[in-house]
Amino acid sequence: MVGKTESQNGAVKATAAPAMNLESDLFSNFSFKSFKLKTKQQELLLRVSILGLVYILAFITRLFSVLRYESMIHEFDPYFNYRTTLFLTEKGFYEFWNWFDSESWYPLGRIIGGTLYPGLMVTAAFIYWTLRFLRFAVHIREVCVLTAPFFASNTTVVAYFFGKEIWDSGAGLVAAAFIAICPGYISRSVAGSYDNEGVAIFALLLTFYLFVKAVNTGSLAWALASAFGYFYMVSAWGGYVFIINLIPLYVLVLLITGRYSMRLYVAYNCMYVLGMLLAMQIRFVGFQHVQSGEHMAAMGVFFLMQVFYFLDWVKYMLSDTKLFQAFLRITVTSAIAVGALALGVGTASGYISPWTGRFYSLLDPTYAKDNIPIIASVSEHQPTAWSSFMFDFHILLFLFPAGLYFCFKKLSDATIFIVMYGLTSMYFAGVMVRLILVATPAVCLISAIAVSATIKNLTSLLRTKSKTAVAGSSKGTGGSKASSKASFDQSQPFQKNGAIALLLGAFYLLSKYATHCTWVTSEAYSSPSIVLAARGAHGNRVIFDDYREAYFWLRQNTPPDAKVMSWWDYGYQITAMGNRTVIVDNNTWNNTHIATVGRAMSSYEDEAYEIMRSLDVDYVLVVFGGVTGYSSDDINKFLWMVRIGGGVFPVIKEPDYLVNGDYRVDKGAAPKMLNCL
Amino acid sequence: MGVRRKMALRFDLIIFTILLFASPVLSDLILSKVDRRIDLTSQIVRITSTLKVENEGSEPVSEVLLAFPDLQVKDLALLKASPHEGKGKVKSLSASLPVENVKPNGMPAALTFYAVKLPKALGKGDSYTFDVLAVFAHALRPFPEKITQADIQLVVFQESAFYLTPYVVKVQSLSVKLPESRIESYTKLENTKIHGSEIKYGPYENLPSFSYSPIVVHFESNQPFAVAQEVVREIEISHWGNVQVTEHYKLVHGGAQNKGEFSRLDYQARPTIRGASAFKYLIAKMPPRVHSVYYRDEIGNISTSNLWGDSKKTELLIEPRYPLFGGWRTAFTIGYGLPLKDFLFELEGNRFLNITFGSPMNELVIDNLIVKVVLPEGSGDISVSAPFPVNQWEETKLSHLDLTGRPVVVLQKTNVVPEHNQFFQVYYKFSKLSMLREPFMLIFGFFSLFVAGIVYMHVDMSISKSSAAYLARLQWDEVQAAIQQVENVINRCLTTHDKLEASLRDLSRTGDVQACKAARKAADGLLKELSKELKLVLSFLQSSSAASQILPKVEELVAKEKDLQEKVMAKHSTVVDCYEKKTGIRDSENRVAAQQQKITALRQEVENLLELIDEI
């Protein structure tokens, strides 16, 4: 905590420094007696202080959960991340890289170093080591808890620069303010939500910003920076696939719309080649960039760029347009033919793997439901409802189309990018609930453009008005200019009032947005889900801490080599908090294994006992929420146990458990259902 | 209520095969009266014996021997002798008599002896009465050793009905106090009486030395058998006003092991019946003015605790995450802060910490207690004084903003009972100046950060000093400076104009033409100077290629300003002329009004231009 605030201060101060210097320059140059700042310096100071405030706001709005509960890790996956980070800080990087974890997926085990994205853990460990080096004796848990808010704050800064790049600094400020409190982002970055996404959104936005900057400037340095941003993103989250598909798509669109330029060529080639090479250093990603179908688009566009460049050169060399046309035709057809052939051969020979199920399910929302129950069983993989869009975006949802309008009105390379980013990510957000997160930065940026442009227009209207009014009054009789302006006034008599009304309306909407965000953050997104709080009969807070009670009992009172069977949701928590071996956990890499557990859970007691014996299970953890009225217990998840179990073992048939197409556990339940409980 | 099996109790008692010696009398002491009270109400066994010794020999005696069987000695946590002061008087610690372990010759091997030094030697026929308190930690044995959730916990205690001593005892009696009146069985001897939850043996008279008659009491005890296998207490002193105490507990229920399954539902419904042997909470008695108390474990905060207190004491009730049944373990940490001035004192340049040794928990047996006192960085000359023997060594600890680490005094003791909760002292030397080091480090850190920022802003970091972009930027900087200078000059011109206007207003009020003329003269001089300055800057701008974009605007501005200047001068002269010639005021007003209009328009334009340039 101490470290965090310190680094915040650092950032604010560092940006404040230029303002101070300019001021002192001004002072020495003109030896003014008054301390009055020039307009420009005033603006800079304002901008920096607003940005600083937004930075702090983004951090503290995510601390609700710490204040209300405690400094703890939330949900399921973060526990795994926490456990690995702990391992990393204790044993060092090389041990971590070669870690074979026998505590999960018993009896198979899991190679941790090769099956995770290490970006988050390395980041947290790096922060931890830095603080330790600066002699702040913090606990690694505190670092992990506050990593997500810290990176959310950094994201606001990136959003500011991004907004400045695609529109102007006003839009950048608004975007920073939007993203700081947007519930869609807060949901994954509250304190304690120590998950890949917390860091990844920062990396995603940074990569995009650096790439757009590289395209705008054509500078090799920015392209290099964006390659490193991409590397960081790859190391942090599987969502990097979005980048490696969106950027080629964007380049393709620019090529088609005739916006090809040398800047684009430099930016894309440098970013792609270096980014690909860097990404191969991550073991979990490995050679996917050249071997998997999801990454082929980027490679195709890369070759297309070379063809374009070659054609440009030939065009420059050839003066005859007719000849060039012919040459163009031959080259383009042959290039496409070679590309298609290479892709075909690669796919056929198995060198290039086809798209994975998750990727398919993004393109076709119904795919997972029919084919992969394990993906469909996760609630955050469900298609998004309108209400959750409204919940997560609020007014941004209406400002988004307005922003798109402004972007189209002032088309440039940068605005084309943000439009594409916004549209594609909105589509994905519609397919999967969790991808709202990816759409959030784009929505914030585009809405910020709308707000900034609108308010700027309105205020400029107001300002010219007031100026002529002042001038008119001082002039008295009125010159020719004033009279012309007066006539302009009369042509639109309600313009000024209209502008004021619109401004007030905008202000009202924005303040509504702020209150909504605060409310959502405090009510919906700040509960750690492992500790449940409810209002008691007398309005006091009752805390249910049964999960941790169970985990801690396991930790203290079972033999250290005991194996615990539970549904996979609780796997990470048992290993992290209970410190015991589990059969399956949240890294759902082996469907058969999970199906075995599902089968054990949904069979008769004697059968289940046999299965558990074969898995060498000592303890079984089941969650029953009937007493306290907790809804997401194992009965609720039973549907999926049956479905996933049935997916692999045909012995288990879903209709056996149903009565009139419903799951019931009371008297009216199916006999098979009752018997296996 | 579960079915209780009546089972035949068979004890594998280790019968002491102590021969009744033909008294190789050490000295001629006899115990004329022995009164023993055994307190079995908690898991800790406390035996208080009141001994009246009489010297029947001729030589003065200053030592009295106490004998304990070796089996008991391993559980013996504390042995304390103090002069008997009758009932109702508070025993003071200082009055305790020194006790030491001795090995007298010719005594049975299975016994361990302790010698109590009497305050003064007993002469012939003298007598002296004192109390001996012996505290045993694990003397109660659960029987049966494994029980289910519904069973109650039964424990066994063994002792001798007669006081084991190398002396002849004239009169003795024994009373055993039990927590509850339910007694499974007890050894019946002659003169055994039972009153509710108290069993009385004796009085017995004229017993020879080393008389022994084993008794066994088997009774119900649902008192918490909280045993801490290890407690680490860390006491950290901050001279900024706080003593931070952190205590790590590894707790186990030391009673009968739980067998079979545990049903939370049963427990929830009837905790007193289905879970009588479990303990749910512990109470810690803390010093007053304790603050920032927390209670947590490895996986986070534990929400089940309660704190209340008044000016004399603070009580903390903590519940572990789950009720502890026999054999179950748990681990947790509590921490609290204490005001420094209550515990740290100064004595002849030395500072010393005076704080209790043991854990604040009620009725807790600690198998291994480690107390660490973390002194501030830079303290020296450390020494410890403890009321009982402890192992001791030193460590260092690195904490916030430490360079060399803080010295840590570690004290270790096994078998600790609440009676060990006595004050101990740590003496050390620490200079006040060292306190300021850490704030200075922080100040220096931030200062150097800002300095680095300033240096970064002022240092030219470009690699190539001759590249076109770099030169262009340099030029642009110069142009900007020049333009700011222009703006500045124009602004000063404008203020001069304002001054002239003001002088005109003064003129119309006072009619003082001379003052007005003087103002005019001063303004003239100033404006001339300014125009010179302006010319210089303008010529620079004209020569600079980077300024070509902005130059027309600047020139326009300068021209407009010159125009404005002339107009203002003209107006001024007109008005002054009018006053001097005393011509018709109306006439002058007409003339001035026309000029005034032009001036306002020009002024507006100049200001607009200024703003425009400023925005560029």
mmCIF file of C-alpha atoms in Angstrom, chain A residues 2 6 9-10 13-14 17-18 21 24-26 29-30 32 38-41 69-72 79 82 132 134-138 141-142 463 467 471 474-475 477-478 481 543 545 548-557 576-578 627, chain B residues 251 262 264-265 268 296-303 321-324 327-332 398-404 441-442 446 449-450 453-454 457-458 480-481 484-485 487-488 491 597 600-601 604-605 608 611 613-616:
data_model
loop_
_atom_site.group_PDB
_atom_site.id
_atom_site.type_symbol
_atom_site.label_atom_id
_atom_site.label_comp_id
_atom_site.label_asym_id
_atom_site.label_seq_id
_atom_site.Cartn_x
_atom_site.Cartn_y
_atom_site.Cartn_z
ATOM 1 C CA VAL A 2 2.707 2.366 0.978
ATOM 2 C CA GLU A 6 4.508 6.307 -3.383
ATOM 3 C CA ASN A 9 3.042 10.291 -6.277
ATOM 4 C CA GLY A 10 6.123 9.728 -8.312
ATOM 5 C CA LYS A 13 5.222 14.636 -9.650
ATOM 6 C CA ALA A 14 7.198 13.591 -12.684
ATOM 7 C CA ALA A 17 7.797 18.800 -13.216
ATOM 8 C CA PRO A 18 7.603 20.190 -16.783
ATOM 9 C CA ASN A 21 9.977 24.321 -15.239
ATOM 10 C CA SER A 24 10.246 29.123 -13.907
ATOM 11 C CA ASP A 25 11.471 29.783 -17.441
ATOM 12 C CA LEU A 26 8.685 32.224 -17.908
ATOM 13 C CA ASN A 29 12.594 35.438 -19.052
ATOM 14 C CA PHE A 30 10.130 38.160 -18.376
ATOM 15 C CA PHE A 32 7.091 39.419 -14.173
ATOM 16 C CA LYS A 38 0.318 31.981 -19.580
ATOM 17 C CA THR A 39 -2.723 30.304 -21.070
ATOM 18 C CA LYS A 40 -0.644 27.452 -22.345
ATOM 19 C CA GLN A 41 0.971 26.758 -19.030
ATOM 20 C CA TYR A 69 -13.744 -6.922 3.489
ATOM 21 C CA GLU A 70 -9.993 -7.176 3.724
ATOM 22 C CA SER A 71 -6.908 -7.326 1.615
ATOM 23 C CA MET A 72 -7.497 -10.711 0.063
ATOM 24 C CA TYR A 79 -5.717 -18.039 -6.252
ATOM 25 C CA TYR A 82 -1.232 -15.975 -6.237
ATOM 26 C CA ARG A 132 11.916 -4.871 -1.127
ATOM 27 C CA LEU A 134 13.649 0.117 -1.563
ATOM 28 C CA ARG A 135 13.336 -1.368 1.908
ATOM 29 C CA PHE A 136 9.588 -1.538 2.089
ATOM 30 C CA ALA A 137 8.899 -4.786 3.883
ATOM 31 C CA VAL A 138 5.602 -5.540 2.185
ATOM 32 C CA ARG A 141 -0.110 -10.804 -0.918
ATOM 33 C CA GLU A 142 -0.538 -7.051 -0.627
ATOM 34 C CA ARG A 463 -17.479 31.801 -25.846
ATOM 35 C CA LYS A 467 -17.098 37.968 -26.561
ATOM 36 C CA ALA A 471 -17.445 43.984 -27.483
ATOM 37 C CA SER A 474 -18.141 48.560 -25.017
ATOM 38 C CA LYS A 475 -18.530 49.858 -28.489
ATOM 39 C CA THR A 477 -23.064 52.706 -31.063
ATOM 40 C CA GLY A 478 -21.646 49.603 -32.723
ATOM 41 C CA LYS A 481 -18.582 44.141 -37.467
ATOM 42 C CA ILE A 543 -20.358 -12.725 7.073
ATOM 43 C CA ASP A 545 -16.793 -17.479 5.693
ATOM 44 C CA ARG A 548 -12.199 -20.614 4.049
ATOM 45 C CA GLU A 549 -13.288 -22.557 7.090
ATOM 46 C CA ALA A 550 -13.313 -25.709 4.979
ATOM 47 C CA TYR A 551 -10.046 -24.940 3.231
ATOM 48 C CA PHE A 552 -8.307 -24.124 6.434
ATOM 49 C CA TRP A 553 -9.549 -27.281 8.044
ATOM 50 C CA LEU A 554 -8.124 -29.229 5.124
ATOM 51 C CA ARG A 555 -4.862 -27.395 5.508
ATOM 52 C CA GLN A 556 -4.537 -28.046 9.214
ATOM 53 C CA ASN A 557 -6.153 -31.385 9.808
ATOM 54 C CA ALA A 576 -3.764 -22.331 -2.726
ATOM 55 C CA MET A 577 -5.576 -22.125 0.598
ATOM 56 C CA GLY A 578 -5.849 -25.758 1.597
ATOM 57 C CA VAL A 627 -28.960 -24.026 4.814
ATOM 58 C CA LEU B 251 -2.993 -24.533 18.370
ATOM 59 C CA PHE B 262 -18.205 -34.479 12.205
ATOM 60 C CA ARG B 264 -21.861 -29.531 11.099
ATOM 61 C CA LEU B 265 -25.633 -29.684 11.081
ATOM 62 C CA GLN B 268 -25.094 -26.080 14.611
ATOM 63 C CA ARG B 296 -5.982 -13.488 10.931
ATOM 64 C CA ASP B 297 -4.242 -16.512 9.524
ATOM 65 C CA GLU B 298 -2.353 -17.514 6.414
ATOM 66 C CA ILE B 299 -5.378 -17.271 4.181
ATOM 67 C CA GLY B 300 -6.845 -14.054 5.440
ATOM 68 C CA ASN B 301 -8.761 -12.256 8.103
ATOM 69 C CA ILE B 302 -10.931 -14.253 10.486
ATOM 70 C CA SER B 303 -14.140 -12.396 11.028
ATOM 71 C CA ARG B 321 -12.496 -20.756 11.872
ATOM 72 C CA TYR B 322 -14.038 -24.007 13.015
ATOM 73 C CA PRO B 323 -14.810 -25.443 16.447
ATOM 74 C CA LEU B 324 -11.832 -27.439 17.571
ATOM 75 C CA GLY B 327 -6.819 -33.604 17.999
ATOM 76 C CA TRP B 328 -7.790 -30.907 15.511
ATOM 77 C CA ARG B 329 -5.315 -28.201 14.775
ATOM 78 C CA THR B 330 -5.482 -24.612 13.790
ATOM 79 C CA ALA B 331 -3.073 -21.765 13.363
ATOM 80 C CA PHE B 332 -3.634 -18.067 13.554
ATOM 81 C CA LEU B 398 15.165 -6.321 8.206
ATOM 82 C CA SER B 399 12.033 -4.253 8.145
ATOM 83 C CA HIS B 400 10.792 -1.012 6.623
ATOM 84 C CA LEU B 401 13.599 1.320 5.590
ATOM 85 C CA ASP B 402 16.311 -0.612 7.384
ATOM 86 C CA LEU B 403 19.879 -0.619 6.235
ATOM 87 C CA THR B 404 21.642 -2.813 8.741
ATOM 88 C CA MET B 441 15.980 8.939 4.149
ATOM 89 C CA LEU B 442 12.474 9.451 2.795
ATOM 90 C CA PHE B 446 11.843 12.259 -2.768
ATOM 91 C CA LEU B 449 13.511 12.113 -7.383
ATOM 92 C CA PHE B 450 12.547 15.747 -7.974
ATOM 93 C CA GLY B 453 13.105 15.290 -12.787
ATOM 94 C CA ILE B 454 14.535 18.790 -12.955
ATOM 95 C CA MET B 457 13.972 18.541 -18.050
ATOM 96 C CA HIS B 458 17.038 20.698 -18.448
ATOM 97 C CA GLN B 480 8.693 30.751 -29.562
ATOM 98 C CA ALA B 481 10.789 32.685 -27.103
ATOM 99 C CA GLN B 484 6.598 35.518 -26.331
ATOM 100 C CA GLN B 485 8.845 38.526 -26.121
ATOM 101 C CA GLU B 487 3.631 39.502 -26.886
ATOM 102 C CA ASN B 488 5.158 40.792 -23.760
ATOM 103 C CA ASN B 491 1.181 43.928 -23.558
ATOM 104 C CA GLN B 597 -14.393 54.494 -31.649
ATOM 105 C CA THR B 600 -11.697 50.610 -29.290
ATOM 106 C CA ALA B 601 -11.943 48.764 -32.582
ATOM 107 C CA GLN B 604 -10.152 44.740 -29.925
ATOM 108 C CA GLU B 605 -8.296 43.627 -33.003
ATOM 109 C CA ASN B 608 -7.774 39.128 -30.836
ATOM 110 C CA GLU B 611 -4.925 35.486 -28.488
ATOM 111 C CA ILE B 613 -0.756 34.033 -31.721
ATOM 112 C CA ASP B 614 -0.863 32.686 -28.233
ATOM 113 C CA GLU B 615 -2.809 29.675 -29.420
ATOM 114 C CA ILE B 616 -0.240 28.907 -32.091
#
